[in-house]
PDB file of C-alpha atoms and ligand atoms in Angstrom:
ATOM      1  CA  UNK A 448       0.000   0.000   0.000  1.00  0.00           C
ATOM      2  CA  UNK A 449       1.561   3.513  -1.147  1.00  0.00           C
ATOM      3  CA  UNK A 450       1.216   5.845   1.660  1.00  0.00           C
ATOM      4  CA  UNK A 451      -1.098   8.538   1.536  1.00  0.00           C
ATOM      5  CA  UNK A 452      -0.361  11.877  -0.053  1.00  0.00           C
ATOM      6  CA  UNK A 453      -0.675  14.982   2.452  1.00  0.00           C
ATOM      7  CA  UNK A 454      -1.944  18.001   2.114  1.00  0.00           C
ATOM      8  CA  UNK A 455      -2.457  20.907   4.210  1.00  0.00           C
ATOM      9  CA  UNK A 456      -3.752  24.293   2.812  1.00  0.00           C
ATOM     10  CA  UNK A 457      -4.066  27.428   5.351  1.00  0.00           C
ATOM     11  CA  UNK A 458      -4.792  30.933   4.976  1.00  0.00           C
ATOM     12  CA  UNK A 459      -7.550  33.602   5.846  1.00  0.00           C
ATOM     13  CA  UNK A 460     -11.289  32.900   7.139  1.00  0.00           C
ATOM     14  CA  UNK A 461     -12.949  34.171   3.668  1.00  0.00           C
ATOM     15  CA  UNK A 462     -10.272  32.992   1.236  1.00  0.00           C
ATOM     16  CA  UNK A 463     -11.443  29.813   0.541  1.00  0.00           C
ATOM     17  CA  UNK A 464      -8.785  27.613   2.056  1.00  0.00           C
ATOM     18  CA  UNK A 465     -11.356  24.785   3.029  1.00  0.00           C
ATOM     19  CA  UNK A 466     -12.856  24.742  -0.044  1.00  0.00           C
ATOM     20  CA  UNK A 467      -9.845  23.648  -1.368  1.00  0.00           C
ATOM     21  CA  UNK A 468      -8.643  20.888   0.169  1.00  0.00           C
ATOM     22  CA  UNK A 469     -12.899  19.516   0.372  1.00  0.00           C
ATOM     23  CA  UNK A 470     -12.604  19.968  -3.235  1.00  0.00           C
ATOM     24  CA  UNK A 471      -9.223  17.815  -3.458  1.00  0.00           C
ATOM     25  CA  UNK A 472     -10.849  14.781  -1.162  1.00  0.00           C
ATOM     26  CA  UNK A 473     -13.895  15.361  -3.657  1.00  0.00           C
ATOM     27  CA  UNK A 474     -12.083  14.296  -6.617  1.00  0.00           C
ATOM     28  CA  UNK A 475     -10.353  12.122  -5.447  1.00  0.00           C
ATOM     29  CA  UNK A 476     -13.566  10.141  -3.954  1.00  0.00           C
ATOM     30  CA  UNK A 477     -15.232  10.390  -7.267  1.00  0.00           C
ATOM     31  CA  UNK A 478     -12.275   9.329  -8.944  1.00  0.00           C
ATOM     32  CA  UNK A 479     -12.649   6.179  -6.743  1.00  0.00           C
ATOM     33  CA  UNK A 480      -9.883   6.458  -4.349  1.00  0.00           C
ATOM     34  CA  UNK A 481      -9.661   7.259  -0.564  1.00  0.00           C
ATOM     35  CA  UNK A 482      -9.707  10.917   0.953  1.00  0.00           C
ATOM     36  CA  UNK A 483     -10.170  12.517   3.955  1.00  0.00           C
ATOM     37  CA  UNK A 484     -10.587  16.192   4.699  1.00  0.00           C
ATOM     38  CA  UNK A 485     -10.331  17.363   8.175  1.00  0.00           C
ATOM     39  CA  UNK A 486     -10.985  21.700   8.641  1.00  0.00           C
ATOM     40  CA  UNK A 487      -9.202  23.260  11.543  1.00  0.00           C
ATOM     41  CA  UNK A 488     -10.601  26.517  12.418  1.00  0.00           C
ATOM     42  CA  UNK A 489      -9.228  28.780  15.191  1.00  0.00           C
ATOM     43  CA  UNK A 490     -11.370  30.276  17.783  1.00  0.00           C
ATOM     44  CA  UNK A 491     -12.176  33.435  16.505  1.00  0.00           C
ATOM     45  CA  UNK A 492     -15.192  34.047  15.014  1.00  0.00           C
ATOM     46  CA  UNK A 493     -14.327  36.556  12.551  1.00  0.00           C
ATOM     47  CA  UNK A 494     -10.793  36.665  10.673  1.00  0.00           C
ATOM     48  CA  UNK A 495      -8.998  33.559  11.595  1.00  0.00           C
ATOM     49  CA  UNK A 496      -6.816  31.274  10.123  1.00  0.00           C
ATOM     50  CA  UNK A 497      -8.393  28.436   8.327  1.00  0.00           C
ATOM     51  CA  UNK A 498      -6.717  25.063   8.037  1.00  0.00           C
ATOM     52  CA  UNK A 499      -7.542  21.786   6.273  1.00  0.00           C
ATOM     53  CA  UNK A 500      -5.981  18.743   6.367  1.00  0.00           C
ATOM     54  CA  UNK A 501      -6.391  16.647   3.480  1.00  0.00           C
ATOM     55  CA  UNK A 502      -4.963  13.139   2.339  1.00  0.00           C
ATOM     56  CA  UNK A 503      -5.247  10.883  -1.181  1.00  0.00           C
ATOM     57  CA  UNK A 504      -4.436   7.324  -1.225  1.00  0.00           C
ATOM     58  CA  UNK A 505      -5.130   4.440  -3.278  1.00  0.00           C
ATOM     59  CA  UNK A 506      -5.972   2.689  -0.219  1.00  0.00           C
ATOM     60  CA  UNK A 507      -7.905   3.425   2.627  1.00  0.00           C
ATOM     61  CA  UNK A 508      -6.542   6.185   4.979  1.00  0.00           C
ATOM     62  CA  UNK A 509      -6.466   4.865   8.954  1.00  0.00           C
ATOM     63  CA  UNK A 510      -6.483   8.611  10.350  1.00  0.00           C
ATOM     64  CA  UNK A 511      -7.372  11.684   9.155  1.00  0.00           C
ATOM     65  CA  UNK A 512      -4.631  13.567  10.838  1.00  0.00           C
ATOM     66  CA  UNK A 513      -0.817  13.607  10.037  1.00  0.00           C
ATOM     67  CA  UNK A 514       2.496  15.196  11.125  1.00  0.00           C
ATOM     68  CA  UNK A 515       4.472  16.193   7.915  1.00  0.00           C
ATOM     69  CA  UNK A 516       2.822  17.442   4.485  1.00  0.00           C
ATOM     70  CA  UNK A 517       3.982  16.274   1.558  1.00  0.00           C
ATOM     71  CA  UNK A 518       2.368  19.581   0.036  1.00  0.00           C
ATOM     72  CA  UNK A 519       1.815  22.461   1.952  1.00  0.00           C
ATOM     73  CA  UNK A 520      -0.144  25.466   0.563  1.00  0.00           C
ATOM     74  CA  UNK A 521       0.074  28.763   2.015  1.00  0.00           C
ATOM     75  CA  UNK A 522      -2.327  31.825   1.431  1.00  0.00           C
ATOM     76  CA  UNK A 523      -1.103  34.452   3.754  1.00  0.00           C
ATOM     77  CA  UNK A 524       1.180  35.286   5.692  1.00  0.00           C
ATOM     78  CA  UNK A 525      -0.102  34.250   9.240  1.00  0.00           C
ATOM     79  CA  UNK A 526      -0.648  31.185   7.532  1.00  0.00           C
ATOM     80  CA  UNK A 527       3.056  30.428   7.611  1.00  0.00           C
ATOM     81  CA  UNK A 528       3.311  29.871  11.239  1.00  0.00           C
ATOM     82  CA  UNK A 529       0.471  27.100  11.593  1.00  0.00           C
ATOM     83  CA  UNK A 530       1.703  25.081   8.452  1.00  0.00           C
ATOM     84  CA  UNK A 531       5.050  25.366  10.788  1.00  0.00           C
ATOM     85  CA  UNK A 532       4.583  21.954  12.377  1.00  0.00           C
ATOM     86  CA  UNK A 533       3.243  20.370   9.033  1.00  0.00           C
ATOM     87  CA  UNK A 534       6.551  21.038   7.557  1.00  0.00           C
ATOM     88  CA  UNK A 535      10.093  19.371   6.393  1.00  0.00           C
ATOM     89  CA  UNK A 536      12.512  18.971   4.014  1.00  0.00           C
ATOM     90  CA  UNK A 537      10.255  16.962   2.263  1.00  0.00           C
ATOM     91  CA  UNK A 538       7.632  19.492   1.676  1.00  0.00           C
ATOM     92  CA  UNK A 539       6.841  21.082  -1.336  1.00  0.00           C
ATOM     93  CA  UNK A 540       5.543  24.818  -0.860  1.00  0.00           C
ATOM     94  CA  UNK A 541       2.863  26.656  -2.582  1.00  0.00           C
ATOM     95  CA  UNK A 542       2.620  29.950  -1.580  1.00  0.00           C
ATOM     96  CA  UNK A 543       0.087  32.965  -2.670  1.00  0.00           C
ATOM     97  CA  UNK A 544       2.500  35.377  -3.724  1.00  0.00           C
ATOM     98  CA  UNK A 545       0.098  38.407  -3.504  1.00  0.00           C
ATOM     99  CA  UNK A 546       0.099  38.306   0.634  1.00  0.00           C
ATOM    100  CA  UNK A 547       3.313  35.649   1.656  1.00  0.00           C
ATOM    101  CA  UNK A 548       6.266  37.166   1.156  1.00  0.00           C
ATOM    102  CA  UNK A 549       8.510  35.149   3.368  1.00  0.00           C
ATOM    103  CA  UNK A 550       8.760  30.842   3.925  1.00  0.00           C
ATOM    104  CA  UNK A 551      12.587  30.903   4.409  1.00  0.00           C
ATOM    105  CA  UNK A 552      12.372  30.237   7.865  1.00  0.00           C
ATOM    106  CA  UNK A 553      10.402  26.975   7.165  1.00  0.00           C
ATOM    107  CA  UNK A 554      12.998  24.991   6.123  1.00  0.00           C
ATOM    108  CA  UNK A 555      10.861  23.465   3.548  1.00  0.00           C
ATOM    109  CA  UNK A 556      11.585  21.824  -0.208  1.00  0.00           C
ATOM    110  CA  UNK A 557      10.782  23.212  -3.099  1.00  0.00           C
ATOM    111  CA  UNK A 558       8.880  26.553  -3.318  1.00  0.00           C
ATOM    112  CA  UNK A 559       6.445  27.641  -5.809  1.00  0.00           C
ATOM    113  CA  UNK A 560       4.997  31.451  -5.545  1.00  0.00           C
ATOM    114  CA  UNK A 561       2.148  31.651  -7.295  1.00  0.00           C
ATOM    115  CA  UNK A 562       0.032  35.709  -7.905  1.00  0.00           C
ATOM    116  CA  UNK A 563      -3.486  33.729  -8.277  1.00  0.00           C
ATOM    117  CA  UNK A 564      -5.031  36.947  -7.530  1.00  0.00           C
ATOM    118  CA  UNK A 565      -3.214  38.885  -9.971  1.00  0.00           C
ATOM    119  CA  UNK A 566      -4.145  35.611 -12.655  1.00  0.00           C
ATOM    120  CA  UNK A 567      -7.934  35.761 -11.248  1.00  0.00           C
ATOM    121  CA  UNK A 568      -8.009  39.557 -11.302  1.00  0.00           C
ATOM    122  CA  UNK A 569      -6.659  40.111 -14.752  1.00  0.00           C
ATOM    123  CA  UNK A 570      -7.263  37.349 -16.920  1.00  0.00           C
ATOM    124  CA  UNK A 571     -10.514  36.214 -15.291  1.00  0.00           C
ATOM    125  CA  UNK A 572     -11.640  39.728 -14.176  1.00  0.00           C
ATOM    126  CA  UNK A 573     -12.924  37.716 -11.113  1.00  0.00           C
ATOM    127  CA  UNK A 574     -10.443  38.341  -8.034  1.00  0.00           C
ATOM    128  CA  UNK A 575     -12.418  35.652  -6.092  1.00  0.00           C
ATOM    129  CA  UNK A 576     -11.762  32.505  -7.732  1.00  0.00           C
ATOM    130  CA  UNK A 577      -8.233  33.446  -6.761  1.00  0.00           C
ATOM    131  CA  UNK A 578      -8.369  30.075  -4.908  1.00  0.00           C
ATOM    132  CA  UNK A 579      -9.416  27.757  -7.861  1.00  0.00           C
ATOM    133  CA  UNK A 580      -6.243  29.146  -9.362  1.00  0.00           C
ATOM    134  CA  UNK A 581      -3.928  28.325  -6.836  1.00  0.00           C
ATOM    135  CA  UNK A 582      -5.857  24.585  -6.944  1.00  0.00           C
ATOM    136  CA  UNK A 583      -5.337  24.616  -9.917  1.00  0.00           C
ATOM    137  CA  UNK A 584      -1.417  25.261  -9.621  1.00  0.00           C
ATOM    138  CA  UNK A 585      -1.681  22.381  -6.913  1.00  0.00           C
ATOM    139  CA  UNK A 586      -2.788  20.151  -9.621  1.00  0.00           C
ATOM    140  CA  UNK A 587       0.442  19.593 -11.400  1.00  0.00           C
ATOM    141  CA  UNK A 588       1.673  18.379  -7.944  1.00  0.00           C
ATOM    142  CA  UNK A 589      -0.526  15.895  -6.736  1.00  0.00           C
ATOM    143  CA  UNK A 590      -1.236  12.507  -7.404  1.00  0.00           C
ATOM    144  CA  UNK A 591      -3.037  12.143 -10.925  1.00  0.00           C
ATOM    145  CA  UNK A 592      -6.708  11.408 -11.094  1.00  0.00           C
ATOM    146  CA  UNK A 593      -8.787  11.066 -14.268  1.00  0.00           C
ATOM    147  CA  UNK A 594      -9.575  13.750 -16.373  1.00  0.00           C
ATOM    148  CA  UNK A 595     -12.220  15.919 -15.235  1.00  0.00           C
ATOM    149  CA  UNK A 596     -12.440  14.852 -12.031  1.00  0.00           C
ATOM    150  CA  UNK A 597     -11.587  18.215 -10.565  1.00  0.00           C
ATOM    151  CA  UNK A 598     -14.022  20.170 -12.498  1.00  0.00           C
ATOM    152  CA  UNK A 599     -16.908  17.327 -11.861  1.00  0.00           C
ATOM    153  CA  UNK A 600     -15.980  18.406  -7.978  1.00  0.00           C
ATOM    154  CA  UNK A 601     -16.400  21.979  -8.746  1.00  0.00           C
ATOM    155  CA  UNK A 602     -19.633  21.139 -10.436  1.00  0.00           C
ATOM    156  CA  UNK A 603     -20.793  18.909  -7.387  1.00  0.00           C
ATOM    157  CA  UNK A 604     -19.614  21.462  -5.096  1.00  0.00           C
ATOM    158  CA  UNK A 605     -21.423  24.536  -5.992  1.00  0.00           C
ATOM    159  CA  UNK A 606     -23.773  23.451  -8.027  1.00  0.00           C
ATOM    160  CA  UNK A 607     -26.826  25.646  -6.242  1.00  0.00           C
ATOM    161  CA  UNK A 608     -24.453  28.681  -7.450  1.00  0.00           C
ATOM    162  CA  UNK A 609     -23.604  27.630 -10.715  1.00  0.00           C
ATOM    163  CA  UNK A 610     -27.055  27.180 -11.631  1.00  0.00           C
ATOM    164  CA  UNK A 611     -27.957  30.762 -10.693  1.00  0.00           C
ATOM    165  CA  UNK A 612     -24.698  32.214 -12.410  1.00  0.00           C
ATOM    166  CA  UNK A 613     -24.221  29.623 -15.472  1.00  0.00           C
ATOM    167  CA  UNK A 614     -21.132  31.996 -16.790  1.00  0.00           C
ATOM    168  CA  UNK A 615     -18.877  30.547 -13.601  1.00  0.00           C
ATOM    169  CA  UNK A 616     -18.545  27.196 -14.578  1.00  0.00           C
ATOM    170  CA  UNK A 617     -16.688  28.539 -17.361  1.00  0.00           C
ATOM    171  CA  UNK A 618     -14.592  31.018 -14.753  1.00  0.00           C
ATOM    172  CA  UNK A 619     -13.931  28.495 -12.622  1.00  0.00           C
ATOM    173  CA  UNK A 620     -12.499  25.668 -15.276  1.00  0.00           C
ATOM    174  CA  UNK A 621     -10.135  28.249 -17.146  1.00  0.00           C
ATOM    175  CA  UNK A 622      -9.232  29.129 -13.262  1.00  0.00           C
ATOM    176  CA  UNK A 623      -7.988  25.577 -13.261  1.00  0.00           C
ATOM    177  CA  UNK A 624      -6.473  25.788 -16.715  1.00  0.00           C
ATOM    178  CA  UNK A 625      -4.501  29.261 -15.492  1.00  0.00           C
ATOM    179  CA  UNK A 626      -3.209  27.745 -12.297  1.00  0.00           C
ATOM    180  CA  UNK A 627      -1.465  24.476 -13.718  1.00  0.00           C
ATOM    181  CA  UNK A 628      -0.292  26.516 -16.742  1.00  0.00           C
ATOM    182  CA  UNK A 629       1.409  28.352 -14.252  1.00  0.00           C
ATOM    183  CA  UNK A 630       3.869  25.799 -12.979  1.00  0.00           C
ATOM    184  CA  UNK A 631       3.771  23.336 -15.900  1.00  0.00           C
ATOM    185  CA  UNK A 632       7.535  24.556 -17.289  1.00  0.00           C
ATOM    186  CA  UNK A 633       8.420  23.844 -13.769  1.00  0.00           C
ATOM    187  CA  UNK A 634       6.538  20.258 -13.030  1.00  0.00           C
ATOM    188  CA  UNK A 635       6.323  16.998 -14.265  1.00  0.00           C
ATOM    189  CA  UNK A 636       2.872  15.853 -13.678  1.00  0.00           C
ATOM    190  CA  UNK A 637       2.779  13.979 -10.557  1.00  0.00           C
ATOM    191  CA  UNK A 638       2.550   9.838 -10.779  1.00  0.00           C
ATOM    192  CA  UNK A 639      -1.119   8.406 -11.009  1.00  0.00           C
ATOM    193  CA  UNK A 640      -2.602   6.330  -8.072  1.00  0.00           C
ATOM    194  CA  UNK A 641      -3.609   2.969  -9.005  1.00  0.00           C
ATOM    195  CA  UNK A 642      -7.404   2.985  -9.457  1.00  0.00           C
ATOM    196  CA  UNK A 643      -9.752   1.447  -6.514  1.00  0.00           C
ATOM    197  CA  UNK A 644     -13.149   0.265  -6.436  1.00  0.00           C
ATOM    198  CA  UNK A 645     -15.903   3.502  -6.524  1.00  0.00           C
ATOM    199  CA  UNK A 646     -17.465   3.430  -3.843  1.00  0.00           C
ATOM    200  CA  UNK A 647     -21.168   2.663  -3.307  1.00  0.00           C
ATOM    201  CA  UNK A 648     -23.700   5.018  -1.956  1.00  0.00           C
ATOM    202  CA  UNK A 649     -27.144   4.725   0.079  1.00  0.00           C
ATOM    203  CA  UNK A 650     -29.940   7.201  -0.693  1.00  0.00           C
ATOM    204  CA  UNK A 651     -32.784   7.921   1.878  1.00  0.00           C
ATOM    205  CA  UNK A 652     -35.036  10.683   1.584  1.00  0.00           C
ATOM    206  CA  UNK A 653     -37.862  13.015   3.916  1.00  0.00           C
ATOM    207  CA  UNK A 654     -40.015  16.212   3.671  1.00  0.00           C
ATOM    208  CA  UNK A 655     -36.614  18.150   4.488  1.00  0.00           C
ATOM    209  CA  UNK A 656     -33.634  16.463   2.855  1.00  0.00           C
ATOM    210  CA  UNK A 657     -31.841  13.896   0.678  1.00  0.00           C
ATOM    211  CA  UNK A 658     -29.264  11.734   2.687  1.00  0.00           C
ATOM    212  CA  UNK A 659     -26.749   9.849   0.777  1.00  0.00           C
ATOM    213  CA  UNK A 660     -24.004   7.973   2.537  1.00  0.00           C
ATOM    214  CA  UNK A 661     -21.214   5.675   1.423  1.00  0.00           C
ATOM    215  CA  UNK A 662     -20.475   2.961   3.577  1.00  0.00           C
ATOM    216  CA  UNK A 663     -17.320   2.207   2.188  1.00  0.00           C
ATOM    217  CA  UNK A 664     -15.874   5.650   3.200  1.00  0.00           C
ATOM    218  CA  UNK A 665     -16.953   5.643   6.800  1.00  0.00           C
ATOM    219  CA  UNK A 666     -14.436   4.511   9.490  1.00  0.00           C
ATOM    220  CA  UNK A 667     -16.698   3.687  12.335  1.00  0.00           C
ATOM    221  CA  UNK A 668     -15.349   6.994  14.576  1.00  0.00           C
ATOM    222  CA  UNK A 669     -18.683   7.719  15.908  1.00  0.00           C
ATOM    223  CA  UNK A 670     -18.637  12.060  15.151  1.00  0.00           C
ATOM    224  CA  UNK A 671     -21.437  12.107  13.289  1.00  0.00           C
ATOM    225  CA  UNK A 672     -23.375   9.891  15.968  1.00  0.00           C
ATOM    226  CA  UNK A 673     -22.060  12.570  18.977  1.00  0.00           C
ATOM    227  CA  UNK A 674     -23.179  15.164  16.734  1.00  0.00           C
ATOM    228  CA  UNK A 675     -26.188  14.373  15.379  1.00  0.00           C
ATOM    229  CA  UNK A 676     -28.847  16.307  17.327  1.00  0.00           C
ATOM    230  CA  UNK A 677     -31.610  13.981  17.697  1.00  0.00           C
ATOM    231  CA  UNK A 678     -29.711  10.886  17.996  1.00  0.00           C
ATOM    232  CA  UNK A 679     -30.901   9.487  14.743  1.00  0.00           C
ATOM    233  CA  UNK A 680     -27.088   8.039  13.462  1.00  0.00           C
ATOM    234  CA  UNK A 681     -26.807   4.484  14.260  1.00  0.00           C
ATOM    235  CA  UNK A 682     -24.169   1.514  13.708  1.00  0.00           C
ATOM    236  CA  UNK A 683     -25.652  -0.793  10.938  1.00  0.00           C
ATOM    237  CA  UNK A 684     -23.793  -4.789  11.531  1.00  0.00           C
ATOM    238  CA  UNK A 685     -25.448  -5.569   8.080  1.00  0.00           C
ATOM    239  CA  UNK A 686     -22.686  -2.590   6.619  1.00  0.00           C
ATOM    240  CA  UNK A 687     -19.660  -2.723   7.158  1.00  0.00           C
ATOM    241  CA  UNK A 688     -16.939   0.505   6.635  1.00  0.00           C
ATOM    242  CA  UNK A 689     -12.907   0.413   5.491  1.00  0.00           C
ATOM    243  CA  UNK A 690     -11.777  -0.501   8.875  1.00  0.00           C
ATOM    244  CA  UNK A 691     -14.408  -3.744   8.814  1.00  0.00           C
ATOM    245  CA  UNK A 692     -16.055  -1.989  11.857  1.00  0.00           C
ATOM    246  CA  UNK A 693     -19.930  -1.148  10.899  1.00  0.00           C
ATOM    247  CA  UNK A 694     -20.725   1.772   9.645  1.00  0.00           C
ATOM    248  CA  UNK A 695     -23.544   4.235   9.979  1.00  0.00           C
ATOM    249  CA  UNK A 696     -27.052   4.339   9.192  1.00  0.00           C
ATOM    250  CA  UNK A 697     -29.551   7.136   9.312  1.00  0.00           C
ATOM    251  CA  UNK A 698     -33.086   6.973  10.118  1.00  0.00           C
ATOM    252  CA  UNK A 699     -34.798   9.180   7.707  1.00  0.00           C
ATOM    253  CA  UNK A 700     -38.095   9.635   9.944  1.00  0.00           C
ATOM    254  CA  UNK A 701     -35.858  11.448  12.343  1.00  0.00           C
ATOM    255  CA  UNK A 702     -33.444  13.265  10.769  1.00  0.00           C
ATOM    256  CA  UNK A 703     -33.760  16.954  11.077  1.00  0.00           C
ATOM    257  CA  UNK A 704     -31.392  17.814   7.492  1.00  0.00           C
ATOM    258  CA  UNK A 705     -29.475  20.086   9.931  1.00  0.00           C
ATOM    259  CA  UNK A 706     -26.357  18.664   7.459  1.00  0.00           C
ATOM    260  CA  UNK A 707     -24.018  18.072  11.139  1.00  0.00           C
ATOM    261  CA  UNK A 708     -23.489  14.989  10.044  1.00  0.00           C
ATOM    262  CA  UNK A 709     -22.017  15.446   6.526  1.00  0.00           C
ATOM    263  CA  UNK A 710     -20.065  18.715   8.075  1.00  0.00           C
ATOM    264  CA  UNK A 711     -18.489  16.923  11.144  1.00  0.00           C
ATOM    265  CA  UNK A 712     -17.642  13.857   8.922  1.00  0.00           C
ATOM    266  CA  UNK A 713     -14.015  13.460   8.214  1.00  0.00           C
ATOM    267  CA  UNK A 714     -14.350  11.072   5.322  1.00  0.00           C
ATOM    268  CA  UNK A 715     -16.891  12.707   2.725  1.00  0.00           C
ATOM    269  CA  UNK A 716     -19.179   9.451   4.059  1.00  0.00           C
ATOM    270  CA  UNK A 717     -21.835  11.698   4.175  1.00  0.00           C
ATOM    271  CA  UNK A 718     -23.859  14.240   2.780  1.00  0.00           C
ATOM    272  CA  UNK A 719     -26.974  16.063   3.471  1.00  0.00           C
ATOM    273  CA  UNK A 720     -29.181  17.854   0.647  1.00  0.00           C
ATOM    274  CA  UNK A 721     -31.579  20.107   1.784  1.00  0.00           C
ATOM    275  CA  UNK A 722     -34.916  20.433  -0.399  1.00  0.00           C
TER     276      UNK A 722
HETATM  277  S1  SF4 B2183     -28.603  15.790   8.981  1.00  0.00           S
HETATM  278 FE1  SF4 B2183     -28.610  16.344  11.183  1.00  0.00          FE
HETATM  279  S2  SF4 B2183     -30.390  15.269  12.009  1.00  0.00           S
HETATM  280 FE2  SF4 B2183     -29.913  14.291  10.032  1.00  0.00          FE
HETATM  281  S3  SF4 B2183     -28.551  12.584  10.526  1.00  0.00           S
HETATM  282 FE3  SF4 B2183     -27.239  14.346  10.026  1.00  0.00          FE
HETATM  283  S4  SF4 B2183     -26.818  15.290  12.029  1.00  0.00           S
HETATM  284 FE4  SF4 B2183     -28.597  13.936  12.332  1.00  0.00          FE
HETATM  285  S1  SF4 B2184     -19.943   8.712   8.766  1.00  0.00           S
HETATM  286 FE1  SF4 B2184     -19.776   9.196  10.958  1.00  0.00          FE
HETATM  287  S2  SF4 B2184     -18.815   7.378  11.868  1.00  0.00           S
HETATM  288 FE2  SF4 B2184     -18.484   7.259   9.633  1.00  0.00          FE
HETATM  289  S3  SF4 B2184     -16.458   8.228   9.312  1.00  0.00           S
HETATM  290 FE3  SF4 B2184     -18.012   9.835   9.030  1.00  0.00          FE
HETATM  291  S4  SF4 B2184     -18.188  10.814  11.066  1.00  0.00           S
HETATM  292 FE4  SF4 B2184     -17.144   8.833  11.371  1.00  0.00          FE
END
């Protein structure tokens, strides 16, 4: 088994940090491999750091949280002390040129500075998909999926904005396109992981929402069931999740659609579509 690939991406509440490494894990779940995603948020309520640790493996991942990054992407500059820890040799930087201005003290590999905000601001016109450049840029350094997988996560992701604003799916795949052009005379594209099986999915359905979960994502840890406010997440013995442990099942008569579940989950096992 290959180990996991690590990523952590940090920067500013607001500059869409965790939807970055959700839409990595995203991919890569479609794309049939293993993912986790795990946000770390500081205690502020307004303008904190925002952290996400993410990880990509041909094989399932035992814990969503890990020491050194093979990949660390950094958005500000405040964001260079809490990738600190995350960091080695090993690592290969991105950093958001605009706002970082100094990693030297990291000690890390190979750094790539990357103006997505200029890229977003001049070629898109649309300073706010700054981030789906500097994903993009990412791109050329992770581990391979098929093609499109990205862009069927951007779809998937915001797919109750895209249909009001139609124009932005455009926006948002020549974001992509701009961000790996960026560092492609730098970058061989990274090695693909070996496919896996896709994993299957349960549908259940109320008055309130649509609740899809994938058994074979769900490593028994029990959040969602602390979580849940009325106690409707249960252990299923007839399903069993990657670590052969059984994994959840959701009583649709009870369930609220508050979407706890699918945001406490570590392991996109989840998710919770409000109607
Ligand atoms: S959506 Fe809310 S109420 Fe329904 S299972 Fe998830 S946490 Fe429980
Ligand atoms: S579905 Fe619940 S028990 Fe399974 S991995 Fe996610 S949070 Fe843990």
């Amino acid at each position: 088994m290959a180990a996991p690939f690590k990523i952590i991406v940090c920067g500013e509440g607001g500059q869409g940090a965790k939807s970055i490494a959700e839409l990595i894990a995203a991919a890569a779940w479609t794309d049939g491999r293993h993912a986790t995603c795990l946000p770390q948020f500081g205690v502020e309520k307004r303008g904190g750091l925002t952290s996400a640790l993410t990880q990509v493996s041909d094989s399932p991942i035992p814990y969503p949280v890990f020491t050194t990054a093979d990949l660390a992407v950094i958005l500000s500059q405040r964001a260079v002390e809490r990738v600190r820890a995350h960091v080695s040799p090993r690592t290969t930087v991105v950093v958001n040129s605009h706002l970082v201005k100094d990693v030297a003290s990291l000690g890390a590999g190979p750094v790539f500075a990357i103006d997505g905000r200029a890229v977003a601001a001049e070629q898109l016109h649309d300073s706010r998909v700054f981030n789906i450049v500097m994903l993009g840029a990412m791109l050329r350094f992770l581990p391979q999926l098929s093609a499109g997988m990205y862009v069927t996560a951007l779809d998937q992701r915001f797919d109750k904005h895209l249909a009001a604003h139609p124009d932005l799916r455009d926006t948002y795949r020549r974001a992509l396109e701009l961000g790996q052009e960026l560092v492609a005379p730098y970058v061989a594209p990274a090695a693909p992981l070996p496919a896996t099986d896709p994993a299957r999915s349960r549908t259940v359905e109320n008055a309130r929402a649509v609740i899809t979960r994938w058994p074979g994502r769900c490593k028994s840890c029990g959040l969602c069931l602390a979580r849940c406010p009325v106690k409707c997440i249960a252990w299923d013995p007839q399903e069993l999740g990657q670590t052969g442990e059984p994994a959840i099942k959701i009583d649709p008569a009870k369930c609220l659609g508050c979407t706890m579940c699918e945001q406490i989950c570590p392991d996109f096992a989840v998710k919770v579509e409000r109607k």
